[in-house]
Amino acid sequence: LSAEPSRASGARASRARAVALHPLTALLVFAFLQAVAWTIVIPAFQAPDEDAHFAYVQQLVEHHRVPNTTNPGSPYSTDFIIASGWGNLEPTRGAPEARTAWTPAEEKAWQEQAKTLTQTERGNGLGGNPAAQNPPLYYVYSSVAYWLGLHTSSASFFTRLELMRLANVPLYLATILFTWLLAFEVLRRRWCATLAASVVALQPKFGYVAGGVSPDVALAAEWSAFIYVGVRIVSYGATWLRVLALAALGAAALLTQPRSAAVIPIALVLIALAPRERLRPVRVALLLGGVAVAAIAYLSVVTLPGWVKSPSTLHPAQFLSYLWQFYLPRLPGMAPMIGPPYGAATAWVNRFFGDFGWLEIPFSTSVYSALRWGSALLVVVLLAGLVVYRDAVRARWRVVLALVATVVLELLVLHYAAFESLLTNPGDPILTGRYLFPLISIWGLAIAAAVSVFPRVVRAPGAAAVLGAAAMLDVLAFVIVIERFYE
Amino acid sequence: MSRAGVIAVVAATLAGALVVFVPHMRSRVVSDGTPVPQPLITLMLYPVPAHSAACMDSVAVEPGHQLALVDIRTQRLAPPLLFTVRGQSYSQTYRLPKGSISGPIVFPFQGPRRSQLTTVCIRNLDKGDVALVGTNEPRTLSRPRMTIGGAPADGEFSLAFRSANGESTFKLAGTVADRIAAFKPAFVQPWLVVVLLALVLVGSFAVPLLALWRSFVLDERQ
């Protein structure tokens, strides 16, 4: 009898040791430290649209209302304007030679002025906020950190902002976790899962965006989990639990950003690809009914973005031409592409990996050139892998098709939204690299899959070389961001 | 992974790191603040009449030997200009002789012992014409308020401070940590910044590679 408890505690200790030594644990600890470092290194409001996102949350907490896009006046409270003035935050946005304030004299002056502020002055930014077109889920999540800071320790403006940024860390870690799970599910090798999760953890722009107040990191987490559950459905069948999880994650993505509209067709494709024995007509009917109810409920509470048009206003030929020229050179006889000369190389490479701040902090052109070649090589190797390992691909065709469909449908929705916007405002190409973060787990998986295409003897050094390059890029991002803001 | 493979990957990573990071380790001139940045789109010119001054208040100045950078426009050669920076029991002046041409000019000065808010003035000491380049864009207008000849003026002249001498990366580390920790919660101390960044620097290379190695070991065991 006395041996039982000691055996149980021994098993617990063994399990704890296994968890501690698990590659994913080390990776998550590193990712945690890195995410915290980004939240500290980025000066206030020097991450994309962070000022608008902060103002949204401040309205939610201080005024108990969701802001709108049209109210007259400033969306920024007196609290915000005073902090921004002493911190030199607004003039620094996008101006490479400008610096945010850092002297103790300015900080002291701000603290003295901030002490005199009242609750009303924290909530008086009632003007139209461009972020108000987003549904409120992420902002409600972020407002917990703001509220806790305010009501537990009367946190200052910059402390509340830092707490909101730190609230992103679990979302960032969740993205890495689900990338690991997805890659392990698809490729069935720990090293592949570790490689996929590592490149996501070392993706510099993702770290940067996660370091600011932004719904993009929430989207990445929701989509990564959504894709993982979807692949489980495609692999093992559509159980109630999996379908509910898929629906909940899809709904969360929709309630975070209208850009997630693609989750609806993707969810339907994933369910349709599930093994047939699990797909009973009653379940399908219930599922489609549920999707319809959810879509109606969503449309009744969320203002549709401007790019949602009736089919009569579509321009299919022009859209296809735009799509072609976004990725490939213009063909003879093809009309010039709508909008500025802006294609995949800039949007999906430069801005996916770099162009930090408000796009004013680029990597060098040689780095971008290397990243473009690397991205092209990734596509070529994956295509070669599909041919070389065609038997294995055929055996898991549902999963491959599900992943491809996810990428294609999301890209189509993004391009369609951008195209519709270009029809009314040809100056703004809309698309930017962080819009791909919902697909970042598939990107990590693709890199791991590409390395696994190579012969066995090359895989380990190849994977290590990829990680070495990714680490260099990651550290270089910290270096250029620190040089830009603090030197 | 074979020993030769490990050595090759480590050597390639080190070589790559040298190529990438050595240019960032050189001694360099750094910013000591940008009270008013250059405009993003529309350049404004603020003429400074003869024997009067353009001044800006609430300009934060740091300790150390620095250069104040101002951009001027002039029809011919600029008149002599007097740069003054005044704070609480702190004052510096520098007289730039006649003869500057349109473009950036610099005024060397010594910062106060501790950072403080000051008033910076540029005085036209003669009759010649000179205008200061500045901004009236809402996006680039900053905290300081400008007066010309004692009267409030719309806009601000662009002003930046640079260290007078180059500084090494290691000497800069403490300064950068102090700057990162400014306008942050109390728990963000300069030492925490240094520790975190050191962990990220080492961890970026070490952790994913060790995790990968461990994964290969676990895969082989199975």
XYZ file of C-alpha atoms in Angstrom:
709
model
C 0.000 0.000 0.000
C 2.769 2.432 0.847
C 4.339 1.854 -2.552
C 1.227 3.207 -4.355
C 1.535 6.915 -3.405
C 5.254 6.936 -4.064
C 4.686 5.309 -7.451
C 2.017 7.904 -8.243
C 4.218 10.809 -7.188
C 7.066 9.273 -9.170
C 4.842 9.154 -12.236
C 3.808 12.770 -11.668
C 7.450 13.813 -11.350
C 8.283 11.894 -14.488
C 5.435 13.593 -16.363
C 6.504 17.009 -15.095
C 10.063 16.294 -16.221
C 8.825 15.213 -19.636
C 6.806 18.429 -19.976
C 9.758 20.548 -18.839
C 12.065 18.843 -21.320
C 9.546 18.961 -24.134
C 10.873 21.067 -27.011
C 7.628 23.034 -27.128
C 8.010 24.123 -23.488
C 11.409 25.699 -24.153
C 10.053 27.353 -27.258
C 7.061 28.810 -25.425
C 9.261 30.143 -22.613
C 11.496 31.854 -25.167
C 8.465 33.183 -27.061
C 7.067 34.575 -23.815
C 10.285 36.472 -23.074
C 10.501 37.740 -26.619
C 6.894 38.921 -26.663
C 7.426 40.796 -23.391
C 10.583 42.324 -24.863
C 8.638 43.564 -27.891
C 5.957 45.115 -25.667
C 8.682 47.060 -23.881
C 10.854 48.001 -26.855
C 8.106 49.476 -29.038
C 7.332 53.049 -27.971
C 3.682 53.859 -27.400
C 1.577 54.043 -30.588
C 4.461 53.147 -32.899
C 2.777 49.861 -33.860
C 0.215 49.944 -36.708
C -3.030 51.705 -35.692
C -2.277 51.186 -32.005
C -3.555 54.661 -31.132
C -6.999 53.884 -32.592
C -7.145 50.469 -30.892
C -6.201 52.005 -27.539
C -8.829 54.731 -27.935
C -11.461 52.051 -28.708
C -10.670 50.205 -25.467
C -10.573 53.425 -23.477
C -14.083 54.255 -24.710
C -15.319 50.779 -23.812
C -14.017 50.976 -20.257
C -14.432 54.642 -19.440
C -17.655 55.373 -21.295
C -19.205 51.884 -21.556
C -19.855 52.358 -25.250
C -18.554 51.002 -28.526
C -17.176 53.934 -30.535
C -18.369 54.681 -34.055
C -16.611 55.932 -37.153
C -18.639 59.056 -37.788
C -19.013 61.108 -34.593
C -17.567 64.605 -34.909
C -14.516 65.478 -32.811
C -11.402 63.651 -31.736
C -11.464 59.964 -30.823
C -8.687 60.666 -28.330
C -9.314 61.595 -24.707
C -7.569 64.404 -22.838
C -5.656 61.682 -20.970
C -4.446 60.358 -24.331
C -3.592 63.775 -25.771
C -1.548 64.834 -22.738
C 0.430 61.576 -22.707
C 0.907 61.767 -26.459
C 2.065 65.401 -26.263
C 4.689 64.835 -23.578
C 5.756 61.556 -25.156
C 6.085 63.162 -28.636
C 4.161 60.142 -29.906
C 2.109 61.565 -32.770
C 4.945 63.386 -34.620
C 7.122 60.264 -34.396
C 4.610 58.088 -36.269
C 6.062 57.249 -39.653
C 8.719 60.016 -39.516
C 12.076 58.200 -39.487
C 14.114 61.099 -38.099
C 11.665 61.868 -35.272
C 12.058 60.359 -31.816
C 9.614 59.776 -28.990
C 10.450 61.562 -25.738
C 12.736 59.853 -23.246
C 14.081 62.512 -20.905
C 13.263 62.367 -17.178
C 12.261 66.051 -17.422
C 9.480 65.276 -19.909
C 8.339 62.191 -18.010
C 8.121 64.184 -14.774
C 6.189 66.975 -16.482
C 3.710 64.442 -17.902
C 3.271 62.747 -14.501
C 2.504 66.087 -12.856
C -0.087 66.973 -15.473
C -1.590 63.459 -15.497
C -2.173 63.630 -11.733
C -4.701 66.413 -12.240
C -6.837 64.435 -14.725
C -10.349 63.313 -13.834
C -12.315 60.256 -14.939
C -14.206 62.447 -17.443
C -10.935 63.382 -19.089
C -10.121 59.721 -19.627
C -13.427 59.116 -21.406
C -13.955 62.252 -23.473
C -12.571 60.965 -26.765
C -16.016 60.610 -28.311
C -15.148 61.378 -31.944
C -15.190 58.937 -34.833
C -12.580 56.215 -34.490
C -11.359 54.359 -37.626
C -10.977 51.190 -35.535
C -14.704 51.314 -34.752
C -15.419 49.373 -37.964
C -14.007 46.312 -36.147
C -16.310 44.106 -34.079
C -15.672 44.375 -30.348
C -14.380 40.946 -29.261
C -10.666 41.778 -29.135
C -11.333 45.136 -27.527
C -13.489 43.565 -24.826
C -10.624 41.129 -24.146
C -8.081 43.947 -24.065
C -10.296 46.103 -21.855
C -9.912 43.565 -19.032
C -6.218 44.486 -18.772
C -7.035 48.213 -18.943
C -9.774 47.882 -16.326
C -7.633 45.789 -13.982
C -4.779 48.286 -14.193
C -7.070 51.203 -13.521
C -9.099 49.709 -10.706
C -6.472 47.701 -8.860
C -3.573 50.138 -8.876
C -4.785 53.394 -10.475
C -2.348 52.585 -13.251
C -0.990 55.470 -15.268
C -1.696 55.915 -18.963
C 1.483 54.144 -20.046
C 1.003 51.342 -17.500
C -2.501 50.691 -18.829
C -1.095 50.601 -22.339
C 1.644 48.169 -21.294
C -0.902 45.911 -19.556
C -2.989 45.840 -22.724
C 0.090 44.910 -24.698
C 0.946 42.155 -22.214
C -2.579 40.794 -22.650
C -1.507 39.910 -26.205
C 1.192 37.536 -24.974
C -1.174 34.574 -24.318
C -2.619 35.041 -27.820
C 0.881 35.083 -29.284
C 1.788 31.906 -27.385
C -1.474 30.245 -28.438
C -0.580 30.868 -32.086
C 2.784 29.147 -31.614
C 1.177 26.278 -29.696
C -1.416 25.639 -32.409
C 1.242 25.860 -35.104
C 3.132 23.097 -33.285
C -0.016 21.000 -32.952
C -0.982 21.537 -36.595
C 2.459 20.599 -37.910
C 2.583 17.537 -35.660
C -0.892 16.526 -36.780
C -0.037 16.853 -40.470
C 3.605 15.776 -40.642
C 3.672 13.410 -37.629
C 7.242 14.329 -36.637
C 8.277 16.321 -33.580
C 11.134 17.991 -35.411
C 8.729 19.213 -38.089
C 6.384 20.599 -35.434
C 9.278 22.279 -33.636
C 10.598 23.778 -36.859
C 7.154 25.109 -37.813
C 6.512 26.600 -34.365
C 10.042 28.050 -34.209
C 9.802 29.949 -37.475
C 6.506 31.431 -36.290
C 8.096 32.386 -32.963
C 11.008 33.964 -34.831
C 8.838 35.758 -37.420
C 9.881 39.344 -36.674
C 6.799 41.203 -37.889
C 4.488 38.875 -36.002
C 6.453 39.529 -32.819
C 6.368 43.258 -33.481
C 2.627 43.381 -34.123
C 1.973 41.185 -31.078
C 3.976 43.700 -29.046
C 1.413 46.425 -29.705
C -2.297 46.677 -29.040
C -3.730 45.058 -32.179
C -6.484 42.591 -33.047
C -4.132 40.976 -35.579
C -2.560 38.772 -32.935
C -6.004 37.653 -31.726
C -6.878 36.777 -35.314
C -3.688 34.749 -35.652
C -4.502 32.786 -32.502
C -8.132 32.200 -33.476
C -7.281 31.174 -37.027
C -4.427 28.891 -35.932
C -6.765 27.075 -33.556
C -9.534 27.072 -36.201
C -7.224 25.518 -38.806
C -5.955 22.915 -36.337
C -9.493 21.868 -35.395
C -10.432 21.881 -39.082
C -7.572 19.525 -39.916
C -8.671 17.230 -37.056
C -12.169 17.181 -38.565
C -10.796 16.407 -42.012
C -8.547 13.677 -40.585
C -10.821 11.998 -38.051
C -14.367 13.106 -38.772
C -16.838 15.772 -37.728
C -17.741 15.013 -34.125
C -20.034 17.404 -32.279
C -17.219 18.640 -30.097
C -14.945 19.382 -33.057
C -17.691 21.090 -35.021
C -18.648 23.188 -32.010
C -15.019 24.136 -31.489
C -14.687 25.027 -35.173
C -17.850 27.126 -35.072
C -16.797 28.889 -31.863
C -13.356 29.707 -33.239
C -14.813 30.886 -36.546
C -17.326 33.047 -34.704
C -14.551 34.480 -32.539
C -12.552 35.350 -35.658
C -15.603 37.015 -37.213
C -16.218 38.973 -34.024
C -12.602 40.125 -34.053
C -12.188 41.362 -37.613
C -14.444 41.495 -40.710
C -11.401 40.298 -42.702
C -12.219 36.868 -41.285
C -15.233 36.496 -43.562
C -13.440 33.588 -45.246
C -13.956 31.370 -42.181
C -17.527 30.679 -43.324
C -16.690 29.072 -46.705
C -13.563 27.494 -45.208
C -15.585 25.880 -42.403
C -18.012 24.468 -44.958
C -15.151 23.072 -47.054
C -13.531 21.507 -43.992
C -16.785 19.819 -42.960
C -17.405 18.672 -46.520
C -13.939 17.092 -46.604
C -14.513 15.147 -43.376
C -14.513 11.341 -43.786
C -17.891 10.293 -45.117
C -18.929 7.833 -42.430
C -19.146 10.720 -40.002
C -21.127 12.970 -42.299
C -24.748 12.029 -41.610
C -27.482 14.071 -43.322
C -29.041 15.196 -40.033
C -25.703 16.516 -38.838
C -25.100 18.317 -42.113
C -28.554 19.901 -41.957
C -28.046 20.983 -38.361
C -24.637 22.305 -39.182
C -25.757 24.327 -42.193
C -28.707 25.638 -40.153
C -26.299 26.670 -37.416
C -24.044 28.441 -39.893
C -27.050 30.262 -41.374
C -28.299 31.359 -37.935
C -24.805 32.491 -36.947
C -24.388 34.397 -40.216
C -27.760 36.149 -39.765
C -26.945 36.982 -36.136
C -23.543 38.304 -37.182
C -24.928 40.439 -39.984
C -27.568 41.885 -37.688
C -25.029 43.213 -35.181
C -22.016 44.038 -37.326
C -21.927 46.825 -39.877
C -20.851 45.324 -43.159
C -17.557 46.610 -44.463
C -17.717 48.845 -47.542
C -16.327 46.150 -49.826
C -19.361 43.906 -49.456
C -21.346 44.702 -52.582
C -24.246 43.226 -54.472
C -23.232 40.855 -57.288
C -24.487 43.362 -59.883
C -21.549 45.647 -59.143
C -18.888 42.990 -59.654
C -16.157 43.466 -62.261
C -14.930 39.896 -62.788
C -12.585 40.575 -65.717
C -10.965 43.532 -64.025
C -10.691 41.562 -60.785
C -8.947 38.662 -62.531
C -6.571 41.089 -64.251
C -5.796 42.714 -60.875
C -5.249 39.304 -59.311
C -2.919 38.200 -62.114
C -0.838 41.353 -61.971
C -0.605 41.234 -58.194
C 1.419 38.027 -58.484
C 2.744 37.905 -62.052
C 4.012 40.280 -64.765
C 1.393 41.961 -66.937
C 0.635 40.051 -70.130
C 0.563 41.747 -73.545
C -2.850 43.306 -74.135
C -3.717 43.362 -70.453
C -4.884 46.721 -69.071
C -2.661 48.207 -66.364
C -3.450 46.983 -62.863
C -5.873 49.060 -60.833
C -4.204 51.072 -58.075
C -0.549 51.756 -57.416
C 2.182 49.378 -58.646
C 1.970 47.093 -55.652
C 2.248 43.343 -55.749
C 2.945 40.206 -53.804
C 6.649 40.961 -53.377
C 5.930 44.140 -51.418
C 2.714 43.124 -49.692
C 3.373 39.469 -48.924
C 7.164 39.511 -48.457
C 8.477 42.935 -47.417
C 5.504 43.756 -45.238
C 4.988 40.223 -43.973
C 8.527 40.069 -42.570
C 9.514 43.709 -42.146
C 8.540 47.373 -42.584
C 8.113 47.927 -38.862
C 6.614 50.920 -37.084
C 4.224 52.681 -39.430
C 6.104 51.055 -42.341
C 9.083 53.432 -41.942
C 11.545 50.825 -40.600
C 12.504 48.484 -43.441
C 15.127 45.787 -43.592
C 17.844 46.460 -46.157
C 17.070 45.684 -49.797
C 19.490 42.747 -49.703
C 17.504 41.201 -46.834
C 14.253 41.669 -48.737
C 15.850 40.206 -51.826
C 16.948 37.137 -49.854
C 13.453 36.799 -48.365
C 11.849 36.972 -51.810
C 14.154 34.282 -53.162
C 13.546 32.221 -50.048
C 9.776 32.541 -50.448
C 9.968 31.554 -54.133
C 12.181 28.593 -53.206
C 9.627 27.529 -50.594
C 6.863 27.398 -53.216
C 9.068 25.511 -55.688
C 10.173 22.932 -53.085
C 6.584 22.399 -51.927
C 5.422 21.826 -55.500
C 8.322 19.433 -56.054
C 7.374 17.674 -52.817
C 3.827 17.168 -54.061
C 5.250 15.339 -57.072
C 8.007 13.391 -55.301
C 5.768 12.256 -52.432
C 2.624 11.907 -54.535
C 1.692 8.582 -52.929
C 1.826 10.032 -49.430
C -0.059 13.117 -50.656
C -2.698 10.909 -52.281
C -3.118 9.012 -49.005
C -3.834 12.297 -47.170
C -5.439 14.240 -49.987
C -8.220 15.564 -47.768
C -5.779 17.306 -45.449
C -3.740 18.714 -48.329
C -6.878 19.969 -50.046
C -8.202 21.470 -46.804
C -4.991 23.420 -46.254
C -4.809 24.609 -49.850
C -8.491 25.616 -49.799
C -7.968 27.546 -46.562
C -5.116 29.542 -48.075
C -6.866 30.142 -51.399
C -10.199 31.187 -49.881
C -8.594 33.558 -47.387
C -6.456 35.136 -50.123
C -9.488 35.476 -52.381
C -11.464 37.275 -49.686
C -8.540 39.598 -48.952
C -8.020 40.358 -52.628
C -11.698 40.884 -53.274
C -11.949 43.340 -50.372
C -8.834 45.165 -51.590
C -10.096 45.258 -55.175
C -13.471 46.701 -54.185
C -11.706 49.316 -52.119
C -9.384 50.177 -55.019
C -12.399 50.820 -57.246
C -13.375 53.756 -55.031
C -9.908 54.783 -53.767
C -7.200 53.728 -56.247
C -4.451 55.257 -54.105
C -4.562 52.779 -51.231
C -3.701 49.152 -52.020
C -5.109 48.072 -48.621
C -3.298 44.731 -48.450
C -0.355 44.455 -46.104
C 1.738 41.613 -44.756
C 0.086 41.322 -41.365
C -3.173 40.407 -43.100
C -1.534 37.013 -43.658
C -1.103 36.349 -39.935
C -4.329 34.282 -39.851
C -2.452 31.860 -42.115
C 0.820 31.988 -40.201
C 0.459 28.449 -38.815
C 0.139 27.125 -42.368
C 3.203 29.168 -43.330
C 5.177 27.513 -40.506
C 3.840 24.125 -41.548
C 4.828 24.810 -45.172
C 8.434 25.529 -44.174
C 8.614 22.325 -42.137
C 7.047 20.373 -45.005
C 9.533 21.871 -47.466
C 12.514 20.834 -45.324
C 11.068 17.343 -44.935
C 10.987 17.030 -48.741
C 14.793 16.858 -48.781
C 16.698 13.580 -48.341
C 17.018 12.375 -44.752
C 20.702 13.258 -44.432
C 20.062 16.923 -45.320
C 16.971 17.473 -43.164
C 18.627 18.159 -39.814
C 21.250 20.604 -41.097
C 18.632 22.123 -43.397
C 16.202 22.685 -40.534
C 18.999 24.103 -38.375
C 20.069 26.436 -41.191
C 16.490 27.692 -41.575
C 16.344 28.382 -37.839
C 19.745 30.105 -37.883
C 18.569 32.417 -40.658
C 15.240 33.029 -38.896
C 17.043 33.876 -35.643
C 19.284 36.340 -37.474
C 16.269 38.024 -39.019
C 14.537 38.180 -35.656
C 17.508 39.744 -33.867
C 18.101 42.108 -36.773
C 14.509 43.303 -36.388
C 15.166 44.206 -32.746
C 18.378 45.985 -33.787
C 16.816 48.166 -36.483
C 13.777 48.978 -34.353
C 15.984 50.015 -31.417
C 18.217 52.066 -33.719
C 15.222 53.827 -35.220
C 13.542 54.799 -31.961
C 16.358 55.140 -29.444
C 19.535 56.167 -31.312
C 22.669 15.282 -37.011
C 26.296 14.446 -37.818
C 29.116 16.347 -36.149
C 30.187 17.770 -39.506
C 26.623 18.961 -40.102
C 26.493 20.690 -36.713
C 29.834 22.398 -37.319
C 28.775 23.515 -40.807
C 25.476 24.995 -39.574
C 27.070 26.763 -36.591
C 29.869 28.134 -38.792
C 27.402 29.364 -41.423
C 25.214 30.989 -38.764
C 28.227 32.712 -37.172
C 29.483 33.909 -40.558
C 26.027 35.216 -41.437
C 25.717 36.925 -38.060
C 29.084 38.648 -38.592
C 28.034 39.943 -42.001
C 24.647 41.094 -40.730
C 25.531 42.554 -37.341
C 29.044 44.019 -37.652
C 27.791 47.157 -39.466
C 25.500 47.793 -36.495
C 28.381 47.616 -33.999
C 30.328 50.595 -35.355
C 30.723 53.812 -33.408
C 28.044 56.286 -34.517
C 26.428 59.645 -33.941
C 23.036 59.267 -32.270
C 19.946 61.383 -31.752
C 19.598 63.325 -28.515
C 15.970 64.113 -29.229
C 13.767 65.649 -31.899
C 11.748 68.476 -30.372
C 10.138 69.205 -33.774
C 10.646 66.872 -36.751
C 10.769 67.897 -40.398
C 7.352 68.066 -42.089
C 6.238 64.964 -43.943
C 4.752 66.745 -46.966
C 4.495 70.553 -46.827
C 7.592 72.577 -46.000
C 6.913 75.839 -44.166
C 9.306 78.774 -44.039
C 9.378 81.083 -41.015
C 11.296 84.316 -41.747
C 13.206 85.693 -38.779
C 13.187 89.514 -39.075
C 16.349 91.532 -38.523
C 17.451 91.728 -34.882
C 14.628 89.522 -33.654
C 14.414 85.880 -32.634
C 12.342 82.768 -33.255
C 11.919 80.870 -29.984
C 10.355 77.576 -28.876
C 9.508 76.684 -25.313
C 9.181 73.302 -23.618
C 12.176 71.870 -25.467
C 13.710 68.977 -23.533
C 17.501 68.968 -23.484
C 19.701 66.150 -22.269
C 23.179 66.254 -20.713
C 26.236 65.933 -22.941
C 28.011 67.639 -25.795
C 25.519 68.000 -28.636
C 24.672 69.635 -31.926
C 21.375 71.403 -32.577
C 20.264 70.906 -36.196
C 18.172 73.558 -37.924
C 17.356 73.977 -41.603
C 17.505 77.505 -43.062
C 16.656 79.206 -46.340
C 18.284 82.430 -47.465
C 18.420 84.416 -50.717
C 22.151 85.084 -50.496
C 24.441 84.424 -47.552
C 22.718 84.188 -44.189
C 23.313 86.868 -41.558
C 25.078 85.930 -38.300
C 22.780 83.867 -36.081
C 22.778 83.488 -32.319
C 21.574 80.180 -30.897
C 20.556 80.207 -27.250
C 19.170 77.471 -25.051
C 17.984 78.540 -21.597
C 16.583 76.565 -18.717
C 16.561 76.725 -14.948
C 20.066 77.927 -13.934
C 21.338 76.728 -17.308
C 22.199 78.707 -20.408
C 24.238 78.147 -23.545
C 24.825 80.378 -26.556
C 26.583 79.907 -29.852
C 27.183 82.588 -32.488
C 27.207 81.356 -36.060
C 29.095 83.863 -38.218
C 27.628 85.433 -41.350
C 27.865 83.388 -44.530
C 25.780 80.236 -44.164
C 23.949 79.067 -47.263
C 20.491 77.460 -47.524
C 20.396 74.015 -45.961
C 21.027 72.412 -42.597
C 23.154 74.272 -40.062
C 24.430 73.094 -36.705
C 24.966 74.848 -33.388
C 27.223 73.034 -30.933
C 26.321 73.288 -27.263
C 26.790 71.562 -23.936
C 23.653 70.098 -22.356
C 22.695 70.694 -18.709
C 23.851 68.414 -15.893
C 20.385 66.848 -15.769
C 17.710 66.820 -18.434
C 15.418 69.825 -18.296
C 12.812 71.740 -20.242
C 14.303 74.793 -21.906
C 13.559 77.597 -24.328
C 15.532 77.517 -27.572
C 15.948 80.705 -29.635
C 17.592 81.569 -32.932
C 18.256 85.291 -33.310
C 18.989 87.117 -36.537
C 21.872 89.415 -35.542
C 21.892 91.490 -38.705
C 19.671 92.888 -41.457
C 20.041 90.010 -43.933
C 17.104 87.714 -44.708
C 16.865 84.250 -43.248
C 13.965 81.841 -42.785
C 13.765 78.721 -40.665
C 12.314 75.570 -42.199
C 9.490 74.132 -40.143
C 6.107 72.520 -40.085
C 2.497 73.476 -39.775
C 1.134 69.981 -40.414
C -1.010 68.635 -37.574
C 0.816 65.288 -37.904
C 4.259 66.709 -37.196
C 3.425 69.603 -34.875
C 4.905 68.877 -31.471
C 4.588 70.140 -27.939
C 6.837 73.268 -28.161
C 5.138 76.559 -29.050
C 6.909 79.011 -31.321
C 7.114 82.779 -31.083
C 8.729 85.095 -33.632
C 9.781 88.511 -32.369
C 7.902 87.716 -29.163
C 4.540 87.097 -30.902
C 2.981 83.614 -31.072
C 3.264 82.085 -34.540
C 1.407 79.238 -36.253
C 3.658 76.235 -36.659
C 7.107 75.359 -35.356
C 10.596 75.387 -36.812
C 12.159 71.950 -37.158
C 14.775 71.220 -34.522
C 16.762 68.091 -33.722
C 19.642 67.314 -31.399
C 22.509 64.951 -32.220
C 25.433 63.767 -30.140
C 28.543 65.740 -31.093
C 30.769 62.669 -31.160
C 30.339 59.074 -32.263
C 29.490 56.571 -29.571
C 30.284 52.863 -29.441
C 27.542 50.255 -29.197
C 28.660 49.192 -25.731
C 28.687 52.772 -24.445
C 25.249 53.243 -25.976
C 23.718 50.171 -24.315
C 23.083 51.954 -21.008
C 21.687 55.055 -22.732
C 19.381 52.964 -24.912
C 18.141 50.962 -21.912
C 17.363 54.219 -20.072
C 15.493 55.526 -23.098
C 13.483 52.325 -23.571
C 12.480 52.385 -19.895
C 11.178 55.973 -20.158
C 7.397 56.481 -20.345
C 6.866 52.888 -19.222
C 5.412 51.358 -16.056
C 7.561 51.475 -12.922
C 8.465 47.801 -13.222
C 10.229 48.447 -16.535
C 13.665 49.369 -15.228
C 16.767 49.750 -17.437
C 18.312 46.586 -15.952
C 15.193 44.610 -16.898
C 15.459 45.909 -20.457
C 19.111 44.817 -20.663
C 18.372 41.376 -19.206
C 15.370 40.797 -21.488
C 17.201 41.860 -24.626
C 20.222 39.729 -23.715
C 17.921 36.724 -23.210
C 16.229 37.374 -26.553
C 19.586 37.738 -28.312
C 20.912 34.445 -26.964
C 17.546 32.677 -26.920
C 16.728 33.446 -30.569
C 19.647 31.310 -31.672
C 19.961 28.815 -28.823
C 16.401 27.849 -27.882
C 14.942 26.916 -31.300
C 18.121 25.012 -32.220
C 18.166 23.115 -28.921
C 14.442 22.409 -29.208
C 15.022 21.111 -32.728
C 17.873 18.879 -31.579
C 15.744 17.524 -28.721
C 12.873 16.879 -31.150
C 15.117 14.849 -33.422
C 16.259 12.815 -30.386
C 12.645 12.172 -29.312
C 11.642 11.232 -32.863
C 14.532 8.783 -33.125
C 13.576 7.174 -29.802
C 10.144 6.429 -31.196
